XYZ file of N, CA, C and O in Angstrom:
572
model
N 93.709 40.049 119.903
C 92.233 41.076 120.048
C 92.636 42.696 119.623
O 91.867 43.267 119.130
N 93.898 42.940 120.585
C 94.369 44.333 120.572
C 94.779 44.849 119.134
O 94.361 45.949 118.530
N 95.191 43.694 118.458
C 95.618 43.990 117.094
C 94.396 44.091 116.217
O 94.400 45.299 115.333
N 93.321 43.438 116.482
C 92.111 43.709 115.624
C 91.474 44.777 115.777
O 91.087 45.749 114.785
N 91.598 45.433 117.137
C 90.997 46.642 117.317
C 91.627 47.813 116.721
O 91.299 48.735 116.382
N 93.249 47.750 116.933
C 93.905 48.871 116.139
C 93.855 48.891 114.604
O 93.843 49.854 113.855
N 93.463 47.681 114.232
C 93.501 47.547 112.604
C 92.067 48.424 112.078
O 91.977 49.016 111.026
N 91.050 48.117 112.927
C 89.957 48.139 112.680
C 89.622 49.866 112.818
O 89.006 50.535 112.139
N 90.276 50.304 113.864
C 90.494 51.661 114.179
C 91.375 52.629 112.958
O 90.868 53.442 112.371
N 92.260 51.825 112.469
C 93.224 52.485 111.415
C 92.145 52.609 110.213
O 92.253 53.307 109.428
N 91.508 51.374 109.873
C 90.687 51.468 108.815
C 89.481 52.472 108.828
O 89.491 53.205 107.838
N 88.966 52.397 109.987
C 87.929 53.758 110.192
C 88.798 55.078 109.854
O 88.128 55.774 109.255
N 89.709 55.202 110.540
C 90.275 56.548 110.348
C 90.562 56.742 108.947
O 90.477 58.136 108.528
N 91.246 56.130 108.267
C 91.485 56.069 106.819
C 90.444 56.420 105.965
O 90.275 57.048 105.104
N 89.053 55.494 106.030
C 88.158 55.935 105.208
C 87.432 56.956 105.545
O 86.563 57.767 104.670
N 87.502 57.561 106.888
C 86.635 58.430 106.724
C 87.643 60.313 106.458
O 87.017 61.267 106.670
N 88.886 60.032 106.343
C 89.837 61.016 106.028
C 89.406 61.523 104.597
O 88.738 60.848 103.881
N 89.689 62.945 104.389
C 89.041 63.102 102.816
C 89.949 63.136 102.052
O 91.340 63.172 102.055
N 89.737 62.560 101.007
C 90.705 62.261 99.976
C 91.152 63.391 99.008
O 90.233 64.419 98.462
N 92.458 63.649 98.523
C 92.718 64.756 98.070
C 93.478 64.332 96.629
O 94.425 63.609 96.726
N 93.186 65.183 95.723
C 93.684 64.670 94.578
C 95.236 65.290 94.118
O 95.410 66.788 94.681
N 95.991 64.812 93.454
C 97.279 65.381 93.185
C 97.407 65.735 92.022
O 96.896 65.061 91.364
N 98.179 66.853 91.423
C 98.607 66.933 90.311
C 99.580 66.118 89.771
O 100.514 65.608 90.226
N 99.511 65.502 88.530
C 100.361 64.808 87.721
C 101.101 65.633 86.758
O 100.845 66.385 86.186
N 102.407 65.296 86.900
C 103.558 66.198 85.739
C 104.240 65.275 85.149
O 104.560 63.824 85.876
N 104.372 65.152 83.963
C 105.323 64.508 83.140
C 106.236 65.044 82.322
O 105.468 66.252 81.858
N 107.252 64.628 81.937
C 108.197 65.576 81.035
C 108.598 64.604 80.035
O 108.934 63.411 80.122
N 108.422 65.229 78.711
C 109.018 64.014 77.599
C 109.855 65.040 76.968
O 109.338 66.226 76.322
N 110.978 64.847 76.696
C 112.127 65.642 75.520
C 111.647 67.073 76.132
O 111.897 67.579 77.300
N 111.457 68.052 75.402
C 111.065 69.549 75.640
C 110.012 69.947 75.962
O 109.476 70.895 76.234
N 109.000 68.936 76.421
C 107.459 69.340 76.844
C 107.423 68.914 78.463
O 107.757 67.923 78.822
N 106.543 69.895 79.092
C 106.152 69.648 80.140
C 104.723 69.425 80.646
O 104.191 70.882 80.133
N 104.039 68.678 81.206
C 102.546 68.758 80.941
C 101.909 68.430 82.491
O 102.779 67.533 83.477
N 101.314 69.368 83.044
C 100.675 69.341 84.181
C 99.310 68.988 83.990
O 98.300 69.658 83.566
N 98.618 68.076 84.598
C 97.403 67.611 84.779
C 96.731 67.679 85.902
O 97.299 67.419 87.028
N 95.812 68.736 85.933
C 94.767 68.904 87.446
C 95.601 69.949 88.163
O 95.543 69.896 89.439
N 96.137 70.893 87.643
C 97.398 71.432 88.699
C 97.468 72.897 87.960
O 96.685 73.286 86.727
N 98.174 73.623 88.491
C 98.722 74.911 87.982
C 100.264 75.053 87.842
O 100.825 74.626 88.710
N 100.639 75.462 86.653
C 102.224 75.758 86.778
C 102.509 77.149 86.747
O 101.887 78.297 86.103
N 103.611 77.661 87.760
C 103.983 78.821 87.774
C 105.175 78.920 87.471
O 106.348 78.134 87.715
N 105.685 79.869 86.394
C 107.219 80.284 86.160
C 107.626 81.417 86.813
O 107.165 82.639 86.814
N 108.986 80.981 87.405
C 109.706 82.435 88.358
C 110.871 82.325 87.500
O 111.694 81.098 87.817
N 111.234 83.187 87.000
C 112.703 83.125 86.612
C 113.063 85.022 86.649
O 112.395 85.445 87.120
N 114.184 84.950 86.057
C 114.459 86.498 85.782
C 113.577 87.294 84.960
O 113.714 88.546 85.277
N 112.492 86.748 84.358
C 111.481 87.529 83.769
C 110.426 88.133 84.912
O 109.328 88.748 84.376
N 110.687 88.055 86.170
C 109.687 88.376 87.104
C 109.261 89.999 86.933
O 108.299 90.245 87.428
N 110.429 90.759 86.438
C 109.970 92.304 86.545
C 109.215 92.639 85.277
O 109.086 93.683 84.817
N 109.078 91.810 84.140
C 108.521 91.885 82.953
C 107.061 92.054 82.922
O 106.455 91.233 83.618
N 106.475 93.082 82.839
C 104.921 93.291 82.784
C 104.394 92.663 81.313
O 104.920 93.467 80.540
N 104.098 91.848 81.254
C 103.556 91.336 79.740
C 103.137 90.206 79.936
O 102.250 89.436 80.910
N 103.278 89.184 78.699
C 102.436 88.036 78.469
C 103.681 87.107 77.931
O 104.545 87.267 77.175
N 103.463 85.881 78.168
C 104.186 84.411 77.596
C 103.535 84.426 75.856
O 102.816 84.306 75.477
N 104.784 84.720 75.290
C 104.234 84.554 73.764
C 104.791 83.516 72.825
O 106.053 83.201 72.944
N 104.131 82.674 71.986
C 104.394 81.723 71.489
C 105.249 82.116 70.170
O 104.680 82.409 69.339
N 106.528 82.299 69.873
C 107.078 82.648 68.552
C 107.108 81.875 67.742
O 106.456 82.166 66.492
N 107.240 80.487 67.688
C 107.103 79.163 66.555
C 107.489 78.308 67.288
O 108.382 78.116 68.111
N 106.830 76.899 66.569
C 107.476 75.582 67.009
C 107.561 75.635 68.554
O 108.467 74.879 68.983
N 106.699 76.201 69.185
C 106.515 75.984 70.760
C 107.747 76.938 71.275
O 107.747 77.016 72.845
N 108.452 77.636 70.637
C 109.412 78.419 71.822
C 108.532 79.588 71.909
O 107.793 80.177 71.133
N 108.906 79.945 73.113
C 108.218 81.143 73.908
C 109.114 82.249 74.507
O 110.281 81.694 74.920
N 108.757 83.308 74.594
C 109.389 84.514 75.020
C 108.230 85.547 76.098
O 107.190 85.277 75.470
N 108.990 86.165 76.813
C 107.947 87.330 77.288
C 108.092 88.347 76.741
O 109.317 88.718 76.239
N 106.860 89.081 76.565
C 106.782 90.128 75.684
C 105.851 91.489 76.783
O 105.106 90.807 77.161
N 106.381 92.515 76.494
C 105.839 93.604 77.354
C 104.212 93.812 76.381
O 104.260 93.521 75.163
N 103.458 93.777 76.950
C 102.015 94.013 76.671
C 101.761 95.484 75.728
O 100.944 95.302 75.022
N 102.407 96.560 76.015
C 102.269 97.539 75.249
C 101.998 98.737 76.002
O 102.507 98.879 76.834
N 101.788 99.791 75.200
C 101.768 101.225 75.756
C 100.644 101.900 75.413
O 100.177 101.750 74.334
N 99.893 102.819 75.910
C 98.960 103.648 75.782
C 99.285 105.125 76.157
O 99.689 105.186 77.258
N 99.141 105.876 75.103
C 99.123 107.400 75.521
C 97.836 108.027 75.319
O 96.937 108.081 74.049
N 97.597 109.065 75.982
C 96.334 109.801 75.688
C 96.755 111.126 75.936
O 97.545 111.772 77.056
N 96.174 112.182 74.903
C 96.730 113.541 75.352
C 95.425 114.505 74.449
O 94.729 113.854 73.579
N 95.600 115.789 74.964
C 95.053 116.351 74.245
C 95.869 117.500 73.794
O 96.654 117.966 74.013
N 95.367 117.580 72.335
C 95.967 118.325 71.113
C 96.260 119.948 71.643
O 95.268 120.657 72.261
N 97.251 120.315 71.811
C 97.880 121.765 72.409
C 98.687 121.538 73.615
O 99.198 122.651 73.914
N 98.448 120.595 74.226
C 98.930 120.350 75.680
C 100.562 120.231 75.475
O 100.985 119.748 74.670
N 101.293 120.681 76.596
C 102.797 120.548 76.417
C 103.262 119.343 76.278
O 102.992 118.500 76.915
N 104.113 119.441 75.382
C 104.983 117.978 75.150
C 104.083 117.094 74.130
O 104.700 116.257 73.598
N 103.123 117.546 73.491
C 102.082 116.685 72.586
C 102.026 118.052 71.291
O 102.132 118.907 71.201
N 101.332 117.146 70.249
C 101.230 117.769 68.893
C 100.232 119.269 68.867
O 99.535 119.027 70.201
N 100.347 120.181 68.491
C 99.663 121.371 68.501
C 98.445 121.234 67.084
O 98.654 120.704 66.286
N 97.585 122.147 67.403
C 96.639 122.160 66.415
C 97.303 122.730 64.849
O 98.283 123.322 64.965
N 97.015 121.686 63.539
C 97.531 121.606 62.745
C 98.331 120.571 62.288
O 99.086 120.434 61.276
N 99.174 120.055 63.499
C 100.102 118.983 63.288
C 99.536 118.063 62.620
O 98.496 117.709 62.618
N 100.184 117.484 61.850
C 99.653 115.854 61.069
C 100.500 114.679 61.732
O 100.228 113.410 61.354
N 101.707 114.984 62.284
C 102.350 113.796 62.543
C 102.888 113.688 64.293
O 103.127 114.698 64.724
N 102.864 112.289 64.698
C 103.589 112.423 66.009
C 104.196 111.183 66.211
O 103.820 110.153 65.722
N 105.435 111.153 66.714
C 106.468 110.211 66.839
C 106.836 109.976 68.053
O 106.971 110.912 69.015
N 106.741 108.627 68.592
C 107.457 107.939 69.960
C 107.891 106.775 69.727
O 107.474 105.833 68.905
N 109.065 106.624 70.396
C 109.623 105.377 70.202
C 108.856 104.074 70.573
O 109.163 103.263 70.012
N 108.060 104.431 71.735
C 107.174 103.029 72.048
C 106.251 102.547 70.736
O 105.794 101.777 70.831
N 106.211 103.497 69.822
C 105.428 103.164 68.510
C 106.063 102.102 67.684
O 105.444 101.537 66.682
N 107.456 101.913 67.828
C 108.408 101.206 66.714
C 107.897 99.674 66.890
O 107.886 99.231 68.113
N 107.784 99.008 65.675
C 107.257 97.630 65.603
C 106.330 97.131 66.700
O 106.062 96.221 67.015
N 105.054 98.005 66.484
C 103.909 97.879 67.523
C 102.922 97.914 66.433
O 102.787 98.341 65.378
N 101.608 97.286 67.029
C 100.467 97.501 66.391
C 99.556 98.687 66.943
O 99.550 98.493 68.131
N 99.320 99.565 66.020
C 98.957 100.650 66.442
C 97.495 100.830 66.451
O 97.226 100.509 65.025
N 96.806 101.242 67.031
C 95.260 101.811 67.250
C 95.237 103.233 67.538
O 95.536 103.659 68.767
N 94.560 103.976 66.984
C 94.304 105.337 67.470
C 92.931 106.030 67.267
O 91.903 105.439 66.568
N 92.401 106.355 68.345
C 91.168 107.181 68.712
C 91.331 108.572 68.798
O 91.857 109.202 69.282
N 90.200 109.114 67.864
C 90.249 110.664 68.248
C 88.866 110.912 68.413
O 87.871 110.945 67.911
N 88.819 111.516 69.533
C 87.534 112.097 70.293
C 86.519 110.968 70.228
O 85.382 111.057 69.998
N 87.044 109.692 70.672
C 86.139 108.564 71.038
C 85.916 107.655 69.724
O 85.372 106.786 69.909
N 86.407 108.033 68.512
C 86.202 107.296 67.337
C 87.331 106.862 66.865
O 88.332 107.498 66.872
N 87.274 105.459 66.522
C 88.672 104.877 66.109
C 89.052 105.456 64.488
O 88.056 105.888 63.534
N 90.290 105.891 64.368
C 91.026 106.637 63.672
C 91.122 105.550 62.108
O 92.042 104.617 62.433
N 90.607 105.787 61.047
C 90.891 105.058 60.110
C 90.376 105.632 58.797
O 89.279 106.249 58.642
N 91.271 105.595 57.603
C 92.623 104.903 57.781
C 93.396 105.804 58.284
O 93.337 106.836 58.700
N 94.821 105.004 58.862
C 95.916 105.736 59.499
C 97.055 105.573 58.883
O 97.222 104.175 58.451
N 97.959 106.301 58.772
C 99.292 106.120 58.124
C 100.240 105.842 59.417
O 100.430 106.880 60.112
N 100.883 104.552 59.359
C 101.568 104.315 60.606
C 103.192 103.713 60.000
O 103.049 103.036 59.088
N 103.992 104.457 60.320
C 105.654 104.195 60.161
C 106.139 103.362 61.166
O 106.480 103.971 62.119
N 105.988 102.106 61.170
C 106.519 101.296 62.301
C 108.026 101.315 62.813
O 108.418 101.068 63.673
N 108.865 101.536 61.569
C 110.312 101.541 61.686
C 110.608 102.927 62.271
O 111.530 102.753 63.464
N 110.110 104.016 62.199
C 110.215 105.333 62.622
C 109.398 105.521 63.985
O 109.879 106.270 64.899
N 108.299 104.754 64.116
C 107.570 105.099 65.243
C 106.421 106.142 64.847
O 106.355 107.059 66.005
N 106.146 106.593 63.738
C 105.489 107.919 63.658
C 104.177 107.541 62.969
O 103.908 106.533 62.044
N 103.025 108.251 63.608
C 101.936 108.385 63.200
C 101.569 109.632 62.481
O 101.839 110.666 62.810
N 101.042 109.305 61.346
C 100.479 110.473 60.220
C 98.978 110.692 60.427
O 98.149 109.835 60.051
N 98.570 111.627 60.710
C 96.600 111.952 61.177
C 96.401 112.382 59.759
O 97.013 113.594 59.238
N 95.370 112.186 59.287
C 94.800 112.423 58.138
C 93.011 112.593 58.606
O 92.522 111.745 58.619
N 92.673 113.797 58.740
C 92.808 115.244 58.419
C 93.803 115.701 59.758
O 94.182 114.987 60.571
N 94.729 116.944 59.657
C 95.761 117.333 60.519
C 94.723 117.593 61.893
O 93.593 117.657 62.017
N 95.370 117.449 63.187
C 94.969 117.558 64.690
C 94.141 118.755 64.729
O 94.785 119.902 64.099
N 93.271 118.926 65.559
C 92.229 120.077 65.591
C 92.614 120.410 67.264
O 92.744 119.607 68.112
N 92.547 121.778 67.734
C 92.876 122.055 68.885
C 91.751 121.494 69.943
O 90.676 121.475 69.328
N 92.194 121.063 71.005
C 91.485 120.636 72.213
C 90.879 119.364 71.652
O 90.193 118.636 72.468
N 91.368 118.414 70.747
C 90.789 117.208 70.167
C 91.483 116.297 71.186
O 92.874 116.490 71.653
N 90.907 115.402 71.718
C 91.537 114.105 72.446
C 91.833 113.090 71.648
O 91.170 112.484 70.478
N 93.264 112.639 71.998
C 93.878 111.491 71.224
C 94.073 110.568 72.045
O 94.865 110.821 72.973
N 93.810 109.247 71.804
C 94.211 107.943 72.487
C 94.849 106.860 71.462
O 94.222 106.854 70.760
N 96.214 106.584 72.199
C 96.770 105.905 71.234
C 97.201 104.650 71.818
O 97.804 104.567 73.042
N 97.111 103.478 71.144
C 97.416 102.038 71.945
C 98.457 101.429 70.830
O 98.440 101.467 70.018
N 99.644 101.137 71.736
C 100.743 100.391 70.724
C 101.146 99.122 71.609
O 101.344 98.794 72.562
N 100.301 98.393 70.789
C 100.155 96.780 71.119
C 101.122 95.775 70.589
O 101.185 95.790 69.467
N 101.696 94.905 71.667
C 102.474 93.998 71.111
C 103.312 94.057 70.056
O 102.924 94.602 68.991
N 104.421 93.279 69.830
C 105.243 93.408 68.643
C 104.809 93.012 67.122
O 103.939 91.915 67.610
N 104.913 93.350 66.305
C 104.283 92.874 65.197
C 105.218 91.559 64.713
O 106.284 91.753 64.684
N 104.539 90.369 64.373
C 105.015 89.201 64.145
C 105.078 89.071 62.714
O 103.510 89.035 62.068
N 105.908 88.593 62.051
C 105.841 88.196 60.630
C 106.146 86.816 60.506
O 107.088 86.267 60.981
N 104.771 86.047 59.769
C 104.801 84.776 59.474
C 105.183 84.263 58.468
O 104.875 84.718 57.370
N 106.336 83.460 58.365
C 106.676 82.859 56.901
C 105.852 81.564 56.635
O 106.088 80.450 57.448
N 105.306 81.563 55.679
C 104.681 80.442 54.977
C 105.623 79.381 54.468
O 106.227 79.629 53.649
N 105.342 77.880 54.931
C 106.489 77.088 54.461
C 105.631 76.119 53.457
O 104.642 75.661 53.518
């Protein structure tokens, strides 16, 4: 009789317990699939402020998100009125967007090898310039 009650108690306890779903993880060759969960990658890239970038055929690398620079024409360390170029190493091999006084600058001449932007027309005194240098330019070869 004691067995009967202990078995009944165990069944009641298990049936009243909340069921928790678990994540399923499967690995096939070079792929890892997580179902119903979250995958966290912790490695040497911990200090990289950026994102995981798909290079090709599933190969990924961490890339820096980019850099934004804002200045007023004529302030120390930045172009002065009448200048038409601005060079910065963070502009090399990046996609560049430029706003002048809140308006998107277009067309724009950008030398991504040298990291140089050529403004047309030339910069004007006290003009506000905002430049975004976003992720590396990717060249895709069609096969």
